[in-house]
Structures are given as structure tokens and as C-alpha cells.
């Protein structure tokens, strides 16, 4: 590893391998974003408000294009509350109007009341542009790792430690 | 001339990389002029792709997804194309080439190497294109044990001798190596080899070695 630093081309080539792994992962994510027209085409369910449809930790795939039909009552959508950056997965229960002017009301299947309480102050309904996608597929439970990591920060330390140990042991 | 660095002899990638690195070292020491076009093209392709991804990350981070999504789409398409060209370049143009260069007499030489998974054999393909005339290809497959000792030291002498005796162009540039009758290196340790190397014929008797090289270099080993 150190000896390769003497040769700038070789060092550049090794650095490039690493850089391309990172950038390819990023561009695949962006490609998926572009195809689904959603800033975040894959999300993890963080709460139990959609049980029994979705549990915490389920991985959801989103689609944000209205190619054949408009987003309508019954669809499970992910939306961002204005001013907050936490995506919420709930079902559309009411819809007034059409197209961009449509007003949508959402509710969690497992919640007693609809989402008006959750919306930003002064906001009584969602517009289509607040929605970042409708759920079109899911993988149960695999997203639980991210919940564990964010709820128990010490796990991050443990994981970094294990990765560091592996690097040391593998010598490369 | 055993290098101080040791490699794991069970690691085929280590064996191959160390040997690959030794080829430019050796040929450049013989006044061959290395040409870097292949690797430079690869680096240019790779780093332009990476820069596009970096720019895409920046505008996405600063301006958000909605404002920039058409630029992002273009960036993704361009990145895919560049990566495709890069893959093609590595797989079909470079094809494992570790050295390209020009010999002192003006002939062009290109060396590519490969290994098969779990087989400790070094496959070398040397293409020599004389100034006038048809390109000539020499292929050899040798065991790594010929130039790595049990401790994992790379030993330059048998490695260089292998190239000098099998490739006439290299033999001509390095008559000393070409004239060496390969002794049994398997049972010799690196100190002895270093001594052997130090005792190589010097300039005084190189005319003799030249004469021998002419004959020896015709011999091919498969």
C-alpha cells in the first residue's frame, strides 16, 4: 500500500477504485430517484401507525409519477410536513378536487384520528406536491438496522469498532 | 536484490501485483521508454465520472431534488455512459496490460498478464512490434514459485532472467540476464541470490555474453 505511493499513477488508480465504489452507489440511488421522480424512493417505516399493513423497520419502495391515474383515496403515501423533514407514511382517506389543486387528508390505519394534528400550524390538508411518493412495494423488517442505529447510538461505535478491527486484521 | 517487503504467498492477488509492478521497474531500468496512454485514459474516464457524481451531490445537497432533477437525470445518464466506456476500456482495450513502451531500438513492446482463480501460475503475453515488420507474440506461463521464496520475498534475478531469456527484445537490452543459465533457485535463500547477483558478469566480459544471448534468446519456454 505504501509502496504504491511512489508511483502517482498507481496511487491515483487505487484511489479511483474507492472513489468509484462510492460514486456508483450514490448515482444508483439518484438514478432510482429520477426514475421514481421522488427525492427519497426508498424509506424505512419508523412508527407503528400503519399497523397491521406496515411494521416498524419495513422498507418501502415509492413511486411519485401519476402516469395512469391520480393519487387517490386508499393509497398509502409518504409525505413531508412543511417545515419538518420527517417523512410520514399514512393512507389517503379524503380527497377534494383534481390535479394540482386537489386537497388530500391522510390518516394512519392504526391511529384513532386523522392527521390534521400532525400537519404544520395552519395547514389543514396536503397538496399533491407535499407527497414524495405512493408505496408500491415493501420488504419486511430489513430496515430495522437503521432504527436500531439511530435509537441506540452506542451501536454505531460498536459497528465502527468491528469494522476497524477487520481492517487491521486483514492488513489491506 | 530481494526486496525488504514481504507478501503473503497464499494471496494470489499479492503475487500477481508484486510481479506486475516488477515488470515496468525492470524494463524501464533497461532504458525502455514507458508509454502511459492506457492507464491515463482509464484515469481520465474514471475521474470525470467521479467529478460528475460529485457535482451532482453538491447541487442536490444545496438546492434540493425538485429544482435540480433534470440536471440529476442528465448526470446519471452521463455517469452510466462514462462507466460503461470505462468497463469496456478495462475489459477489451487494456485486457490486463501492465506495460507498454518503446525499446531503445525503436520496437514497441506491450506486456499483459493474467492469473486464473486459485492457480498460482503467472500468464504473461508479450507483443513485440519491430519498427518494420509484423508484431510477434510470445506467451509464457510460469509458476510464481520461481521468483518468490517461501517467506514471500520477491527475488528479481530469476524473474528478470525469465523475461530476458524468453523475449529476444529484452534479452538484447539486457545481455547479462539473457546469458544466465537458470540455477536451481528453489532451494536457494535470498542472501545467496543477492551474492549471485553481485557476482554477475560486468562490462568486461559482456561481449561474450552478447554472443551467447543471441542463441539463448531464440529458445522459448512455454
Short mmCIF file of C-alpha atoms in Angstrom, two decimals:
data_model
loop_
_atom_site.label_atom_id
_atom_site.label_comp_id
_atom_site.label_asym_id
_atom_site.label_seq_id
_atom_site.Cartn_x
_atom_site.Cartn_y
_atom_site.Cartn_z
CA UNK A 1 0.00 0.00 0.00
CA UNK A 2 2.69 2.47 1.00
CA UNK A 3 4.99 1.46 -1.81
CA UNK A 4 2.33 2.37 -4.36
CA UNK A 5 2.55 5.99 -3.24
CA UNK A 6 5.86 6.25 -5.03
CA UNK A 7 4.02 5.81 -8.30
CA UNK A 8 1.46 8.59 -8.70
CA UNK A 9 -0.47 6.78 -11.44
CA UNK A 10 -0.85 3.69 -9.32
CA UNK A 11 -1.89 5.72 -6.29
CA UNK A 12 -4.42 7.57 -8.44
CA UNK A 13 -5.76 4.27 -9.78
CA UNK A 14 -6.20 2.83 -6.29
CA UNK A 15 -7.92 5.98 -5.08
CA UNK A 16 -10.13 5.84 -8.17
CA UNK A 17 -11.35 2.32 -7.31
CA UNK A 18 -12.50 3.55 -3.93
CA UNK A 19 -14.00 6.74 -5.35
CA UNK A 20 -15.94 4.81 -8.00
CA UNK A 21 -17.47 2.46 -5.42
CA UNK A 22 -18.82 5.46 -3.51
CA UNK A 23 -19.95 7.44 -6.55
CA UNK A 24 -21.59 4.41 -8.19
CA UNK A 25 -23.64 3.74 -5.06
CA UNK A 26 -24.67 7.41 -4.98
CA UNK A 27 -25.53 7.54 -8.67
CA UNK A 28 -27.61 4.35 -8.44
CA UNK A 29 -29.62 5.97 -5.67
CA UNK A 30 -30.01 9.15 -7.74
CA UNK A 31 -30.97 7.09 -10.77
CA UNK A 32 -33.71 5.44 -8.76
CA UNK A 33 -34.79 8.90 -7.55
CA UNK A 34 -35.02 10.16 -11.11
CA UNK A 35 -36.95 7.13 -12.33
CA UNK A 36 -39.43 7.25 -9.45
CA UNK A 37 -39.43 11.09 -9.52
CA UNK A 38 -39.07 11.07 -5.76
CA UNK A 39 -36.31 12.64 -3.64
CA UNK A 40 -36.30 9.53 -1.50
CA UNK A 41 -37.52 6.45 -3.42
CA UNK A 42 -36.84 4.04 -0.54
CA UNK A 43 -37.89 4.80 3.05
CA UNK A 44 -37.97 2.89 6.32
CA UNK A 45 -41.17 2.82 8.40
CA UNK A 46 -40.38 4.45 11.74
CA UNK A 47 -43.66 4.17 13.61
CA UNK A 48 -46.42 1.65 14.18
CA UNK A 49 -49.16 3.98 12.95
CA UNK A 50 -49.80 1.91 9.81
CA UNK A 51 -50.04 -1.47 11.53
CA UNK A 52 -51.06 -4.08 10.57
CA UNK A 53 -50.15 -3.06 7.00
CA UNK A 54 -46.60 -1.97 7.80
CA UNK A 55 -44.49 -2.68 10.89
CA UNK A 56 -41.58 -0.62 12.15
CA UNK A 57 -38.49 -1.37 10.12
CA UNK A 58 -40.27 -2.29 6.89
CA UNK A 59 -38.56 -1.00 3.77
CA UNK A 60 -40.93 0.79 1.38
CA UNK A 61 -40.46 1.49 -2.33
CA UNK A 62 -42.08 4.69 -3.56
CA UNK A 63 -43.38 5.84 -6.92
CA UNK A 64 -44.14 9.51 -7.42
CA UNK A 65 -45.43 9.69 -11.00
CA UNK A 66 -49.11 9.89 -11.88
CA UNK A 67 -48.77 8.21 -15.27
CA UNK A 68 -52.06 6.35 -15.38
CA UNK A 69 -54.11 7.65 -12.51
CA UNK A 70 -54.02 10.42 -9.94
CA UNK A 71 -53.11 9.79 -6.36
CA UNK A 72 -56.46 8.90 -4.86
CA UNK A 73 -58.26 7.72 -1.74
CA UNK A 74 -56.99 4.39 -0.41
CA UNK A 75 -53.37 4.79 -1.48
CA UNK A 76 -50.65 4.68 1.12
CA UNK A 77 -48.46 7.74 0.58
CA UNK A 78 -45.32 9.19 2.14
CA UNK A 79 -45.39 12.94 2.74
CA UNK A 80 -43.21 15.58 4.33
CA UNK A 81 -44.87 18.03 6.67
CA UNK A 82 -43.93 21.57 5.61
CA UNK A 83 -41.04 22.87 7.66
CA UNK A 84 -40.23 19.47 9.11
CA UNK A 85 -38.08 16.93 7.37
CA UNK A 86 -39.59 13.74 8.71
CA UNK A 87 -41.35 11.59 6.11
CA UNK A 88 -44.63 10.12 7.33
CA UNK A 89 -46.30 7.02 5.85
CA UNK A 90 -50.09 7.23 6.00
CA UNK A 91 -53.16 6.44 3.92
CA UNK A 92 -55.16 8.97 1.92
CA UNK A 93 -58.71 8.97 3.33
CA UNK A 94 -60.29 12.03 1.73
CA UNK A 95 -59.73 13.86 -1.49
CA UNK A 96 -61.32 17.05 -2.74
CA UNK A 97 -60.64 18.44 -6.17
CA UNK A 98 -58.46 17.26 -9.03
CA UNK A 99 -54.86 17.55 -10.16
CA UNK A 100 -52.58 20.10 -8.55
CA UNK A 101 -55.47 21.76 -6.79
CA UNK A 102 -56.54 18.56 -5.04
CA UNK A 103 -56.70 18.67 -1.26
CA UNK A 104 -55.80 15.43 0.45
CA UNK A 105 -56.38 14.26 4.00
CA UNK A 106 -54.36 11.37 5.41
CA UNK A 107 -54.69 9.08 8.42
CA UNK A 108 -52.66 6.26 9.91
CA UNK A 109 -54.54 2.93 9.82
CA UNK A 110 -53.62 2.36 13.46
CA UNK A 111 -54.38 5.93 14.61
CA UNK A 112 -57.69 6.97 16.15
CA UNK A 113 -57.77 10.39 14.46
CA UNK A 114 -56.75 11.79 11.09
CA UNK A 115 -53.51 13.71 10.53
CA UNK A 116 -54.66 17.31 10.90
CA UNK A 117 -52.84 17.38 14.25
CA UNK A 118 -49.61 16.29 12.56
CA UNK A 119 -49.67 18.90 9.80
CA UNK A 120 -47.85 22.18 10.14
CA UNK A 121 -49.54 25.03 12.00
CA UNK A 122 -52.30 26.46 9.87
CA UNK A 123 -52.21 23.55 7.42
CA UNK A 124 -55.45 21.57 7.22
CA UNK A 125 -54.74 19.37 4.24
CA UNK A 126 -51.96 18.13 1.95
CA UNK A 127 -51.33 19.25 -1.60
CA UNK A 128 -50.04 16.81 -4.20
CA UNK A 129 -46.57 18.41 -4.04
CA UNK A 130 -46.23 17.57 -0.33
CA UNK A 131 -46.29 13.89 -1.22
CA UNK A 132 -42.98 12.28 -2.10
CA UNK A 133 -44.45 9.03 -3.35
CA UNK A 134 -47.02 6.26 -3.12
CA UNK A 135 -45.97 2.91 -1.71
CA UNK A 136 -45.71 0.32 -4.49
CA UNK A 137 -43.69 -2.40 -2.78
CA UNK A 138 -42.13 -3.33 0.50
CA UNK A 139 -39.63 -5.63 2.14
CA UNK A 140 -40.49 -6.50 5.73
CA UNK A 141 -38.09 -5.73 8.59
CA UNK A 142 -34.79 -5.25 6.72
CA UNK A 143 -34.78 -1.51 7.52
CA UNK A 144 -34.75 -2.24 11.25
CA UNK A 145 -30.97 -1.87 11.30
CA UNK A 146 -31.28 1.87 10.68
CA UNK A 147 -33.83 2.21 13.51
CA UNK A 148 -31.52 0.33 15.88
CA UNK A 149 -28.60 2.54 14.89
CA UNK A 150 -30.49 5.80 15.39
CA UNK A 151 -32.14 4.73 18.65
CA UNK A 152 -29.03 3.21 20.21
CA UNK A 153 -26.09 5.40 19.18
CA UNK A 154 -23.60 3.16 21.03
CA UNK A 155 -24.28 0.52 18.34
CA UNK A 156 -22.62 2.84 15.82
CA UNK A 157 -19.49 2.86 17.97
CA UNK A 158 -19.58 -0.93 18.19
CA UNK A 159 -20.03 -1.27 14.43
CA UNK A 160 -17.17 1.14 13.69
CA UNK A 161 -15.02 -0.78 16.15
CA UNK A 162 -15.74 -4.11 14.45
CA UNK A 163 -15.06 -2.61 11.01
CA UNK A 164 -11.80 -1.07 12.26
CA UNK A 165 -10.76 -4.40 13.75
CA UNK A 166 -11.45 -6.18 10.46
CA UNK A 167 -9.36 -3.63 8.57
CA UNK A 168 -6.48 -4.13 11.00
CA UNK A 169 -6.73 -7.91 10.83
CA UNK A 170 -6.97 -8.03 7.05
CA UNK A 171 -3.95 -5.79 6.54
CA UNK A 172 -5.38 -4.23 3.40
CA UNK B 1 18.15 -7.79 -4.56
CA UNK B 2 15.41 -9.37 -2.53
CA UNK B 3 13.08 -6.57 -1.58
CA UNK B 4 12.57 -5.89 2.10
CA UNK B 5 8.85 -6.13 1.75
CA UNK B 6 7.22 -9.50 2.14
CA UNK B 7 3.92 -10.66 0.79
CA UNK B 8 1.59 -13.46 1.78
CA UNK B 9 2.49 -16.30 -0.54
CA UNK B 10 -1.05 -17.70 -0.37
CA UNK B 11 -2.52 -14.49 -1.72
CA UNK B 12 -2.69 -14.75 -5.49
CA UNK B 13 -3.53 -11.03 -5.89
CA UNK B 14 -0.40 -10.14 -3.91
CA UNK B 15 1.73 -12.43 -6.04
CA UNK B 16 0.36 -11.00 -9.25
CA UNK B 17 0.50 -7.35 -8.19
CA UNK B 18 4.08 -7.62 -6.98
CA UNK B 19 5.12 -9.32 -10.21
CA UNK B 20 3.16 -6.80 -12.30
CA UNK B 21 4.96 -3.94 -10.54
CA UNK B 22 8.32 -5.55 -11.21
CA UNK B 23 7.86 -5.54 -14.99
CA UNK B 24 7.86 -1.74 -15.53
CA UNK B 25 10.68 -1.43 -12.97
CA UNK B 26 12.81 -3.89 -14.89
CA UNK B 27 12.06 -2.72 -18.41
CA UNK B 28 12.45 0.96 -17.54
CA UNK B 29 15.83 0.18 -15.99
CA UNK B 30 16.83 -1.19 -19.42
CA UNK B 31 16.19 2.24 -21.00
CA UNK B 32 12.82 1.21 -22.35
CA UNK B 33 10.54 4.20 -22.61
CA UNK B 34 7.20 3.53 -20.96
CA UNK B 35 4.02 4.80 -22.58
CA UNK B 36 1.18 5.54 -20.18
CA UNK B 37 -1.67 6.13 -22.64
CA UNK B 38 -3.80 3.21 -21.45
CA UNK B 39 -3.73 3.99 -17.75
CA UNK B 40 -4.05 7.74 -18.37
CA UNK B 41 -7.19 7.19 -20.41
CA UNK B 42 -8.59 4.98 -17.68
CA UNK B 43 -7.85 7.60 -15.02
CA UNK B 44 -9.37 10.37 -17.14
CA UNK B 45 -12.57 8.37 -17.70
CA UNK B 46 -12.84 7.33 -14.07
CA UNK B 47 -12.18 10.72 -12.57
CA UNK B 48 -14.54 12.54 -14.95
CA UNK B 49 -17.26 10.11 -13.87
CA UNK B 50 -16.41 10.76 -10.25
CA UNK B 51 -16.45 14.54 -10.76
CA UNK B 52 -19.90 14.32 -12.33
CA UNK B 53 -21.14 12.35 -9.34
CA UNK B 54 -19.53 14.88 -7.00
CA UNK B 55 -21.14 17.83 -8.79
CA UNK B 56 -24.48 16.02 -8.72
CA UNK B 57 -24.11 15.51 -4.98
CA UNK B 58 -23.34 19.17 -4.44
CA UNK B 59 -26.25 20.65 -6.37
CA UNK B 60 -28.62 18.09 -4.89
CA UNK B 61 -27.39 18.94 -1.39
CA UNK B 62 -27.52 22.73 -1.90
CA UNK B 63 -30.67 23.14 -3.98
CA UNK B 64 -32.79 20.08 -3.24
CA UNK B 65 -34.20 17.40 -5.51
CA UNK B 66 -37.13 19.13 -7.22
CA UNK B 67 -35.16 22.11 -8.56
CA UNK B 68 -32.35 20.03 -9.97
CA UNK B 69 -33.94 16.78 -11.07
CA UNK B 70 -33.40 17.27 -14.83
CA UNK B 71 -29.71 18.01 -14.24
CA UNK B 72 -29.58 14.97 -11.99
CA UNK B 73 -31.16 12.82 -14.71
CA UNK B 74 -28.57 14.07 -17.21
CA UNK B 75 -25.77 13.43 -14.72
CA UNK B 76 -26.98 9.88 -14.07
CA UNK B 77 -27.13 9.18 -17.82
CA UNK B 78 -23.66 10.63 -18.42
CA UNK B 79 -22.24 8.74 -15.44
CA UNK B 80 -23.69 5.49 -16.77
CA UNK B 81 -22.18 6.12 -20.21
CA UNK B 82 -18.74 7.00 -18.80
CA UNK B 83 -18.76 3.98 -16.53
CA UNK B 84 -19.78 1.80 -19.47
CA UNK B 85 -16.88 3.12 -21.54
CA UNK B 86 -14.55 2.58 -18.57
CA UNK B 87 -15.68 -1.03 -18.20
CA UNK B 88 -15.22 -1.57 -21.92
CA UNK B 89 -11.77 0.05 -21.78
CA UNK B 90 -10.59 -2.15 -18.90
CA UNK B 91 -12.10 -5.33 -20.31
CA UNK B 92 -11.46 -5.03 -24.04
CA UNK B 93 -8.69 -2.48 -24.56
CA UNK B 94 -6.39 -2.84 -21.57
CA UNK B 95 -7.01 -6.56 -21.18
CA UNK B 96 -4.55 -6.83 -18.30
CA UNK B 97 -1.80 -4.78 -19.94
CA UNK B 98 0.79 -3.84 -17.32
CA UNK B 99 3.41 -2.30 -19.59
CA UNK B 100 3.58 -0.52 -22.91
CA UNK B 101 6.70 1.08 -24.16
CA UNK B 102 9.41 1.53 -26.74
CA UNK B 103 12.70 -0.35 -26.67
CA UNK B 104 15.98 1.50 -27.25
CA UNK B 105 15.99 0.17 -30.84
CA UNK B 106 12.56 1.61 -31.56
CA UNK B 107 10.50 -1.57 -31.36
CA UNK B 108 7.27 -1.36 -29.45
CA UNK B 109 6.57 -3.76 -26.62
CA UNK B 110 3.35 -4.49 -24.80
CA UNK B 111 3.10 -6.84 -21.82
CA UNK B 112 -0.15 -8.14 -20.40
CA UNK B 113 -0.50 -10.57 -17.54
CA UNK B 114 -3.26 -12.68 -16.07
CA UNK B 115 -3.90 -15.37 -13.50
CA UNK B 116 -6.66 -17.92 -13.16
CA UNK B 117 -8.53 -18.15 -9.92
CA UNK B 118 -6.72 -20.38 -7.41
CA UNK B 119 -4.00 -21.35 -9.89
CA UNK B 120 -0.57 -19.98 -8.88
CA UNK B 121 0.58 -19.60 -12.47
CA UNK B 122 1.61 -16.27 -13.96
CA UNK B 123 0.48 -15.97 -17.56
CA UNK B 124 2.46 -13.38 -19.47
CA UNK B 125 1.73 -12.28 -23.00
CA UNK B 126 4.38 -10.13 -24.65
CA UNK B 127 3.72 -8.49 -28.00
CA UNK B 128 6.73 -7.06 -29.76
CA UNK B 129 6.23 -4.88 -32.83
CA UNK B 130 9.54 -4.18 -34.60
CA UNK B 131 9.94 -0.88 -36.42
CA UNK B 132 9.43 -2.67 -39.68
CA UNK B 133 7.63 -5.96 -39.69
CA UNK B 134 4.86 -7.98 -38.21
CA UNK B 135 4.01 -7.96 -34.49
CA UNK B 136 5.24 -11.04 -32.72
CA UNK B 137 3.53 -12.52 -29.69
CA UNK B 138 5.26 -14.53 -27.01
CA UNK B 139 3.21 -16.24 -24.34
CA UNK B 140 4.57 -17.83 -21.24
CA UNK B 141 3.03 -19.41 -18.17
CA UNK B 142 5.30 -19.79 -15.17
CA UNK B 143 4.79 -20.72 -11.58
CA UNK B 144 5.13 -17.89 -9.08
CA UNK B 145 7.38 -20.16 -7.01
CA UNK B 146 10.14 -19.44 -9.50
CA UNK B 147 10.63 -15.91 -8.17
CA UNK B 148 9.03 -15.86 -4.72
CA UNK B 149 10.73 -17.62 -1.86
CA UNK B 150 8.85 -19.42 0.92
CA UNK B 151 8.89 -16.28 3.10
CA UNK B 152 7.23 -14.23 0.38
CA UNK B 153 10.20 -12.21 -0.78
CA UNK B 154 10.21 -11.22 -4.41
CA UNK B 155 13.52 -12.19 -6.00
CA UNK B 156 14.31 -10.09 -9.02
CA UNK B 157 17.03 -12.19 -10.63
CA UNK B 158 15.00 -15.26 -11.73
CA UNK B 159 12.10 -13.02 -12.69
CA UNK B 160 14.23 -10.79 -14.88
CA UNK B 161 16.06 -13.82 -16.28
CA UNK B 162 12.73 -15.32 -17.29
CA UNK B 163 11.84 -12.20 -19.30
CA UNK B 164 15.33 -11.78 -20.75
CA UNK B 165 15.60 -15.38 -21.91
CA UNK B 166 12.13 -15.62 -23.42
CA UNK B 167 11.73 -12.24 -25.06
CA UNK B 168 14.54 -11.56 -27.56
CA UNK B 169 13.97 -7.81 -27.41
CA UNK B 170 14.51 -7.80 -23.64
CA UNK B 171 17.42 -10.20 -23.96
CA UNK B 172 19.11 -7.84 -26.40
CA UNK B 173 18.75 -4.95 -23.98
CA UNK B 174 19.97 -6.99 -21.03
CA UNK B 175 22.57 -9.48 -22.29
CA UNK B 176 23.74 -10.28 -18.76
CA UNK B 177 20.41 -11.74 -17.75
CA UNK B 178 19.88 -13.42 -21.04
CA UNK B 179 23.16 -15.32 -20.64
CA UNK B 180 22.45 -16.62 -17.16
CA UNK B 181 21.83 -20.34 -17.09
CA UNK B 182 18.99 -20.63 -14.63
CA UNK B 183 20.29 -22.28 -11.48
CA UNK B 184 18.05 -24.03 -9.01
CA UNK B 185 16.56 -21.04 -7.20
CA UNK B 186 14.00 -23.07 -5.38
CA UNK B 187 16.46 -24.24 -2.75
CA UNK B 188 18.49 -21.07 -2.51
CA UNK B 189 17.76 -18.39 0.02
CA UNK B 190 17.75 -14.70 -0.71
CA UNK B 191 21.23 -13.97 0.69
CA UNK B 192 22.78 -16.44 -1.71
CA UNK B 193 20.78 -14.95 -4.54
CA UNK B 194 21.95 -11.49 -3.64
CA UNK B 195 25.53 -12.73 -3.70
CA UNK B 196 24.89 -14.37 -7.05
CA UNK B 197 23.57 -11.15 -8.39
CA UNK B 198 26.58 -9.22 -7.13
CA UNK B 199 28.79 -11.71 -8.89
CA UNK B 200 27.14 -11.15 -12.24
CA UNK B 201 29.49 -10.63 -15.19
CA UNK B 202 30.43 -6.98 -15.53
CA UNK B 203 31.16 -4.89 -18.58
CA UNK B 204 34.50 -6.65 -19.26
CA UNK B 205 33.01 -9.92 -20.43
CA UNK B 206 29.75 -8.64 -21.81
CA UNK B 207 30.79 -9.26 -25.40
CA UNK B 208 30.87 -12.97 -24.70
CA UNK B 209 27.51 -12.78 -23.03
CA UNK B 210 26.14 -10.96 -26.06
CA UNK B 211 27.16 -13.77 -28.33
CA UNK B 212 25.52 -16.27 -26.03
CA UNK B 213 22.41 -14.18 -25.77
CA UNK B 214 21.80 -14.41 -29.48
CA UNK B 215 21.44 -18.15 -29.30
CA UNK B 216 19.77 -18.35 -25.92
CA UNK B 217 17.09 -15.84 -26.66
CA UNK B 218 15.78 -17.91 -29.52
CA UNK B 219 14.75 -20.54 -27.05
CA UNK B 220 11.21 -20.29 -25.91
CA UNK B 221 9.68 -21.66 -22.80
CA UNK B 222 6.01 -22.33 -22.70
#
